[in-house]
Each structure stands twice: as structure tokens, then as C-alpha cells.
mmCIF file of N, CA and C in Angstrom:
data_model
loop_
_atom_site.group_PDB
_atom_site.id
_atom_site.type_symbol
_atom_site.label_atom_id
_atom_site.label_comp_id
_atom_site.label_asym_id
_atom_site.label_seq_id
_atom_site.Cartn_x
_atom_site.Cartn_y
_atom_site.Cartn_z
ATOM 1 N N UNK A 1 18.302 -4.939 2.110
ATOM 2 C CA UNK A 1 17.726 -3.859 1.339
ATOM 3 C C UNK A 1 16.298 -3.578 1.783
ATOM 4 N N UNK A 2 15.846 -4.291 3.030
ATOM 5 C CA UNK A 2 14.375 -4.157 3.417
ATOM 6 C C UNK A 2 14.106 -2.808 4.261
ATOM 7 N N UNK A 3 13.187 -2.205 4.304
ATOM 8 C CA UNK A 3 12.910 -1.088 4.862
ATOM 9 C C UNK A 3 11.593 -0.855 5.436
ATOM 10 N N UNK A 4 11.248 -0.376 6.814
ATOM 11 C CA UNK A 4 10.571 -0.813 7.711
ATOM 12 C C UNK A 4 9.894 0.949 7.436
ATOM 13 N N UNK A 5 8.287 1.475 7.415
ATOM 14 C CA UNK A 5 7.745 2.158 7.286
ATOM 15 C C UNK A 5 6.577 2.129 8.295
ATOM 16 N N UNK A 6 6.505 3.360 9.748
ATOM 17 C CA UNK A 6 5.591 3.049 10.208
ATOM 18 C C UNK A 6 4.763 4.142 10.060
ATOM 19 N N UNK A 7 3.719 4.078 9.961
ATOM 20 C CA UNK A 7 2.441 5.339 9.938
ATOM 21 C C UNK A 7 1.553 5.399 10.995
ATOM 22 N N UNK A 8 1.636 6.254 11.963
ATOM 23 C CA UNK A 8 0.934 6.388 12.856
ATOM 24 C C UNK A 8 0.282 8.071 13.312
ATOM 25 N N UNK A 9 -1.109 7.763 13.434
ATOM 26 C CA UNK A 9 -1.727 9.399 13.178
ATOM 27 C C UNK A 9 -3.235 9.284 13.395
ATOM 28 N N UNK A 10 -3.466 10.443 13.786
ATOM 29 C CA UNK A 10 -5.225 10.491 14.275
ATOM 30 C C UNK A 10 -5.887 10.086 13.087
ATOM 31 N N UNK A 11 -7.276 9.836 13.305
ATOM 32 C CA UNK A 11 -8.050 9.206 12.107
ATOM 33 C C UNK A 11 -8.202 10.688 11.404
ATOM 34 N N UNK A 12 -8.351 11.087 10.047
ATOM 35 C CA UNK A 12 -8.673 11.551 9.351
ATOM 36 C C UNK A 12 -7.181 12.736 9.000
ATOM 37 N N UNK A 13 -5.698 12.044 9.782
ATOM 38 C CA UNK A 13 -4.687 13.040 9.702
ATOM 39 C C UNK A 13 -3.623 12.290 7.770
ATOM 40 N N UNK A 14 -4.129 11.215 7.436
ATOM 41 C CA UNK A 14 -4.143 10.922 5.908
ATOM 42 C C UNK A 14 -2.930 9.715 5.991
ATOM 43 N N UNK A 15 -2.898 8.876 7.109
ATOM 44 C CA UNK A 15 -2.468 7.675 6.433
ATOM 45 C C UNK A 15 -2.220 6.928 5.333
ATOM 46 N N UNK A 16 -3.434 6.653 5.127
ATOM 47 C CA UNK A 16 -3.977 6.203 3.903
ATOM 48 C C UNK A 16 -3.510 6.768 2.466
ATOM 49 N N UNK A 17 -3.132 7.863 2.514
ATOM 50 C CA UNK A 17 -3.349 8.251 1.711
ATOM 51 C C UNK A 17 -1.033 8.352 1.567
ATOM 52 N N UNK A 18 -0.476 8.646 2.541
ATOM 53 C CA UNK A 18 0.756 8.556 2.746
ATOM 54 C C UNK A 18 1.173 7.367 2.787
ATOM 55 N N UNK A 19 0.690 6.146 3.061
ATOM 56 C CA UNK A 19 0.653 4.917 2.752
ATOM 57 C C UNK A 19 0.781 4.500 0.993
ATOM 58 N N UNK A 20 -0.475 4.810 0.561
ATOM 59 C CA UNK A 20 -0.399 4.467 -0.861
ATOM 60 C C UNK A 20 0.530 5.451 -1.973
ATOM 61 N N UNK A 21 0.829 6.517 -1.260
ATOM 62 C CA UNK A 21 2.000 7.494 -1.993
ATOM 63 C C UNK A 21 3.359 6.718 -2.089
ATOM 64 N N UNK A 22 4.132 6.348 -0.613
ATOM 65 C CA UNK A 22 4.759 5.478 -0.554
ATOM 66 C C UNK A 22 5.073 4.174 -1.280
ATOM 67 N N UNK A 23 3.397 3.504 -1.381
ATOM 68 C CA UNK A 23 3.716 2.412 -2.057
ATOM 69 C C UNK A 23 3.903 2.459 -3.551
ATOM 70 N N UNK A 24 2.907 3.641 -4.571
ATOM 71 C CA UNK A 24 3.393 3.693 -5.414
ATOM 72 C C UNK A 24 4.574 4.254 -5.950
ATOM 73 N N UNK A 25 4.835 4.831 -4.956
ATOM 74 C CA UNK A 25 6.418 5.238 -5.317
ATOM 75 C C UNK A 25 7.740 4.011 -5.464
ATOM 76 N N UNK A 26 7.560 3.388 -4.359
ATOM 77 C CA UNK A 26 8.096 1.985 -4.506
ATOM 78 C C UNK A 26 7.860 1.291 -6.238
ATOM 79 N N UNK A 27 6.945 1.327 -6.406
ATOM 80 C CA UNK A 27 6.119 0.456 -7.759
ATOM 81 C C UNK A 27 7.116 1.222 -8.800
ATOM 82 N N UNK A 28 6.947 2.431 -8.991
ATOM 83 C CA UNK A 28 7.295 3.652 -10.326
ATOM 84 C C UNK A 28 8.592 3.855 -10.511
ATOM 85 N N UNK A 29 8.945 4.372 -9.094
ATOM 86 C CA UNK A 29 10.095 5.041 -8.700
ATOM 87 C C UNK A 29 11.249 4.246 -8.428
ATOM 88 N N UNK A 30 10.970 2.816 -8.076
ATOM 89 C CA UNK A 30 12.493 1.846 -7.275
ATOM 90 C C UNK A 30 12.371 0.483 -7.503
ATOM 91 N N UNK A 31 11.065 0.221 -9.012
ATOM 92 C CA UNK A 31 11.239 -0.805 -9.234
ATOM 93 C C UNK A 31 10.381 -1.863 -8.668
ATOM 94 N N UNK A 32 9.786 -2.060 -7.747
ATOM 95 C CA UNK A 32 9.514 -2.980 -6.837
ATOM 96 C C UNK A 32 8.493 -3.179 -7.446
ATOM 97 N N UNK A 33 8.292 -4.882 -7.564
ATOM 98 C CA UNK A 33 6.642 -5.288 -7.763
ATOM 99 C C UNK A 33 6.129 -5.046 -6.801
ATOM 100 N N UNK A 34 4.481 -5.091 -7.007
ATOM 101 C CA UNK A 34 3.760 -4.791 -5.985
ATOM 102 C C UNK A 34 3.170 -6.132 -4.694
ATOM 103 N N UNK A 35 3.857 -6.972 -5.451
ATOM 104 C CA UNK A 35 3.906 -8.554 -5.027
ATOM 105 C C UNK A 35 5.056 -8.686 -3.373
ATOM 106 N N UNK A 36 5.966 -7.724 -3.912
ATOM 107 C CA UNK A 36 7.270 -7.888 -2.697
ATOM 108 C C UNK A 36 7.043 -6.792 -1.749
ATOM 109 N N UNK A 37 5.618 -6.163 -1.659
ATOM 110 C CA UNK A 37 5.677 -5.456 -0.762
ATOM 111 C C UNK A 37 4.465 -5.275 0.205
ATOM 112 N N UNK A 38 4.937 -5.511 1.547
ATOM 113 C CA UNK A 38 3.510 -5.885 2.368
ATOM 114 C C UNK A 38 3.242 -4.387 3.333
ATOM 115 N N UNK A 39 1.955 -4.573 2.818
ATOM 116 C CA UNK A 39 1.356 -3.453 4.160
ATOM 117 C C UNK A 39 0.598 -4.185 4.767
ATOM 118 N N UNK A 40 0.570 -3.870 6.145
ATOM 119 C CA UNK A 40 -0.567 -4.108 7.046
ATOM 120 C C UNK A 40 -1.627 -3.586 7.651
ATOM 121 N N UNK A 41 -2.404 -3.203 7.662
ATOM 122 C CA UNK A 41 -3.557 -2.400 8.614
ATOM 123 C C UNK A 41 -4.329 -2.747 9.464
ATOM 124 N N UNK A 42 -4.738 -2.360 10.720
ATOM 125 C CA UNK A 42 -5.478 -2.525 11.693
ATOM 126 C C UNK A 42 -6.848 -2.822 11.712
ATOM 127 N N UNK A 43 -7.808 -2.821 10.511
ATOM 128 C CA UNK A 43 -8.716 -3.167 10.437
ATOM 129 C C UNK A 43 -9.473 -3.266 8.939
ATOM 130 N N UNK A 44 -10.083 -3.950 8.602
ATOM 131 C CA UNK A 44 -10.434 -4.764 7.307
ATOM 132 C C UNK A 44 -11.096 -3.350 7.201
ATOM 133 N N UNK A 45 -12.186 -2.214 7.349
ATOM 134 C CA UNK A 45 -12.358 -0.919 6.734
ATOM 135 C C UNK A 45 -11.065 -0.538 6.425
ATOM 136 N N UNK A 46 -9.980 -0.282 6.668
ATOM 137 C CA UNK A 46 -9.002 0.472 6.399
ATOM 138 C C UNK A 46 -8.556 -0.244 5.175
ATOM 139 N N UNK A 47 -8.231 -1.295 5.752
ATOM 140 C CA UNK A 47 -7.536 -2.362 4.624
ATOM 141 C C UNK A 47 -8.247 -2.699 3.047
ATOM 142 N N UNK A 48 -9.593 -2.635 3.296
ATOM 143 C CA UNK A 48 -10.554 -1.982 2.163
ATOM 144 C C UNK A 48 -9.901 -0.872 1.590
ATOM 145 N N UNK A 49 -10.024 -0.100 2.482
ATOM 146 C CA UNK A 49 -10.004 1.662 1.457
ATOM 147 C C UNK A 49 -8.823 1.711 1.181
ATOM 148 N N UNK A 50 -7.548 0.959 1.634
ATOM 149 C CA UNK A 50 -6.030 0.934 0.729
ATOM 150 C C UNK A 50 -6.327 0.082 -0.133
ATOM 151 N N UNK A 51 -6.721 -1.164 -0.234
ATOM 152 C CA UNK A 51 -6.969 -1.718 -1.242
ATOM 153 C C UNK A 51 -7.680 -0.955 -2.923
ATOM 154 N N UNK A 52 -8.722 -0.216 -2.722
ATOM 155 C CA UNK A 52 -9.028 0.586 -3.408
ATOM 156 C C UNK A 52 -8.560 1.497 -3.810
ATOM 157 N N UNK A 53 -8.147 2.105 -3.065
ATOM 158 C CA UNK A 53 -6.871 3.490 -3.402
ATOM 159 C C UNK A 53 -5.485 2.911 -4.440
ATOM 160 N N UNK A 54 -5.651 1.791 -3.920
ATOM 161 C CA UNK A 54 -3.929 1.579 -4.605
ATOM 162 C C UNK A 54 -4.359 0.782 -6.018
ATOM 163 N N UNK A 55 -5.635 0.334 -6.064
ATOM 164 C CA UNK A 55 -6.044 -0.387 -7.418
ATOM 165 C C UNK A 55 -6.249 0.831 -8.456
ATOM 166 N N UNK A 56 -6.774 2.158 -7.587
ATOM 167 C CA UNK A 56 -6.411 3.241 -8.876
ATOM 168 C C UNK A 56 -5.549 3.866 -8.658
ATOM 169 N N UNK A 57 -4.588 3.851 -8.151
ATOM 170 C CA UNK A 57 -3.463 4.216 -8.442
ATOM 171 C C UNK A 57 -2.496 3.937 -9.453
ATOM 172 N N UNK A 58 -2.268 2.439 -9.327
ATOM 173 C CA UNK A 58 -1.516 1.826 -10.233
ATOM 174 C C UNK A 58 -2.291 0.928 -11.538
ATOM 175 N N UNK A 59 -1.625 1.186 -12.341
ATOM 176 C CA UNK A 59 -1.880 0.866 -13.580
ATOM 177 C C UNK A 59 -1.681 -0.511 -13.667
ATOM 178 N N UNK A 60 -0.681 -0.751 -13.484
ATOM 179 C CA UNK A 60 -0.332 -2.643 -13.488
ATOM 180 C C UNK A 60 0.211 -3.259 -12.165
ATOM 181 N N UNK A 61 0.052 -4.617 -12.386
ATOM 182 C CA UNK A 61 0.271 -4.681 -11.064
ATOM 183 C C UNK A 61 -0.990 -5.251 -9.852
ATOM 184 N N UNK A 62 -2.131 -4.449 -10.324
ATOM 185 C CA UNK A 62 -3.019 -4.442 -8.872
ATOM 186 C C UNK A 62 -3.671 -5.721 -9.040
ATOM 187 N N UNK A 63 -3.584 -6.646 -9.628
ATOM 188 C CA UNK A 63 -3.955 -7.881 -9.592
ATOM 189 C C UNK A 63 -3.030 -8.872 -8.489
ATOM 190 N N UNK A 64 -1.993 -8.402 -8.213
ATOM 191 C CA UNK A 64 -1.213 -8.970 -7.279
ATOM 192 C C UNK A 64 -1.507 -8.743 -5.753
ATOM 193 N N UNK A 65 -2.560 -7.049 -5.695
ATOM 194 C CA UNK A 65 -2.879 -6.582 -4.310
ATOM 195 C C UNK A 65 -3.541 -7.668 -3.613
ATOM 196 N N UNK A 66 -2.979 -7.888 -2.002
ATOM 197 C CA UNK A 66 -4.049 -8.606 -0.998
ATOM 198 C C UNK A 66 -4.394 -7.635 -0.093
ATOM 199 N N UNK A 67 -5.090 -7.114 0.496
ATOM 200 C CA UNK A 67 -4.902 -5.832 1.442
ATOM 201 C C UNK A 67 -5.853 -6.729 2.660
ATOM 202 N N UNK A 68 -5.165 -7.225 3.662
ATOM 203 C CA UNK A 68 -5.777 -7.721 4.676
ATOM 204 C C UNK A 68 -5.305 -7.256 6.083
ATOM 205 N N UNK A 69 -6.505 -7.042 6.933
ATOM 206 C CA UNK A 69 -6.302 -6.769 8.559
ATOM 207 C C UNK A 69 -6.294 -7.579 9.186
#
């Protein structure tokens, strides 16, 4: 049931931002803790600013976020 998501795109074409859509959709939409689901990013700035993005995103849950590069 695992599913492989890759995002690849010029800087400022919204990864980040299609990334954390994704993930909360996972969270809302299909159930998934936010515990069983790993993202990765290329560099600890990035991995910062998903980290942040997805702590306001979701309501519960973001105590489980690790967001590491």
C-alpha cells in the first residue's frame, strides 16, 4: 500500500508547497498519521521551511514532525 512521490522543479516553481498539500492530504483525506510518513529534502533550509509549513497546516499531529536533510 506504499506509494513513492517524487517532486522535482526549479527553485521557486512550489515544491514545497505541493509537498505539504500532499502530505496533508494523506493526514485528512486517507487517514495516515503523520508518524508513517517520510519526506525527505535536500537541504536542512528546505527541510526547515516544510517543517514549518506543515506545523501550520495541521492541527494535530505536528508533534510527531522530524523534517531532516
Amino acid at each position: 500500500q506504499g506509494c513513492i512521490a517524487r517532486v522535482l522543479g526549479a527553485p521557486g516553481s512550489g515544491k514545497t508547497s505541493a509537498l505539504v498539500a500532499r502530505f496533508v492530504s494523506l493526514v485528512t483525506d486517507h487517514g495516515l498519521l503523520p508518524q508513517e510518513i517520510l519526506v525527505l529534502s535536500a537541504t536542512r533550509e528546505s527541510a526547515a521551511s516544510l517543517r514549518d509549513r506543515l506545523v501550520l497546516a495541521l492541527a494535530n499531529g505536528s508533534e510527531y514532525l522530524a523534517c531532516l536533510a
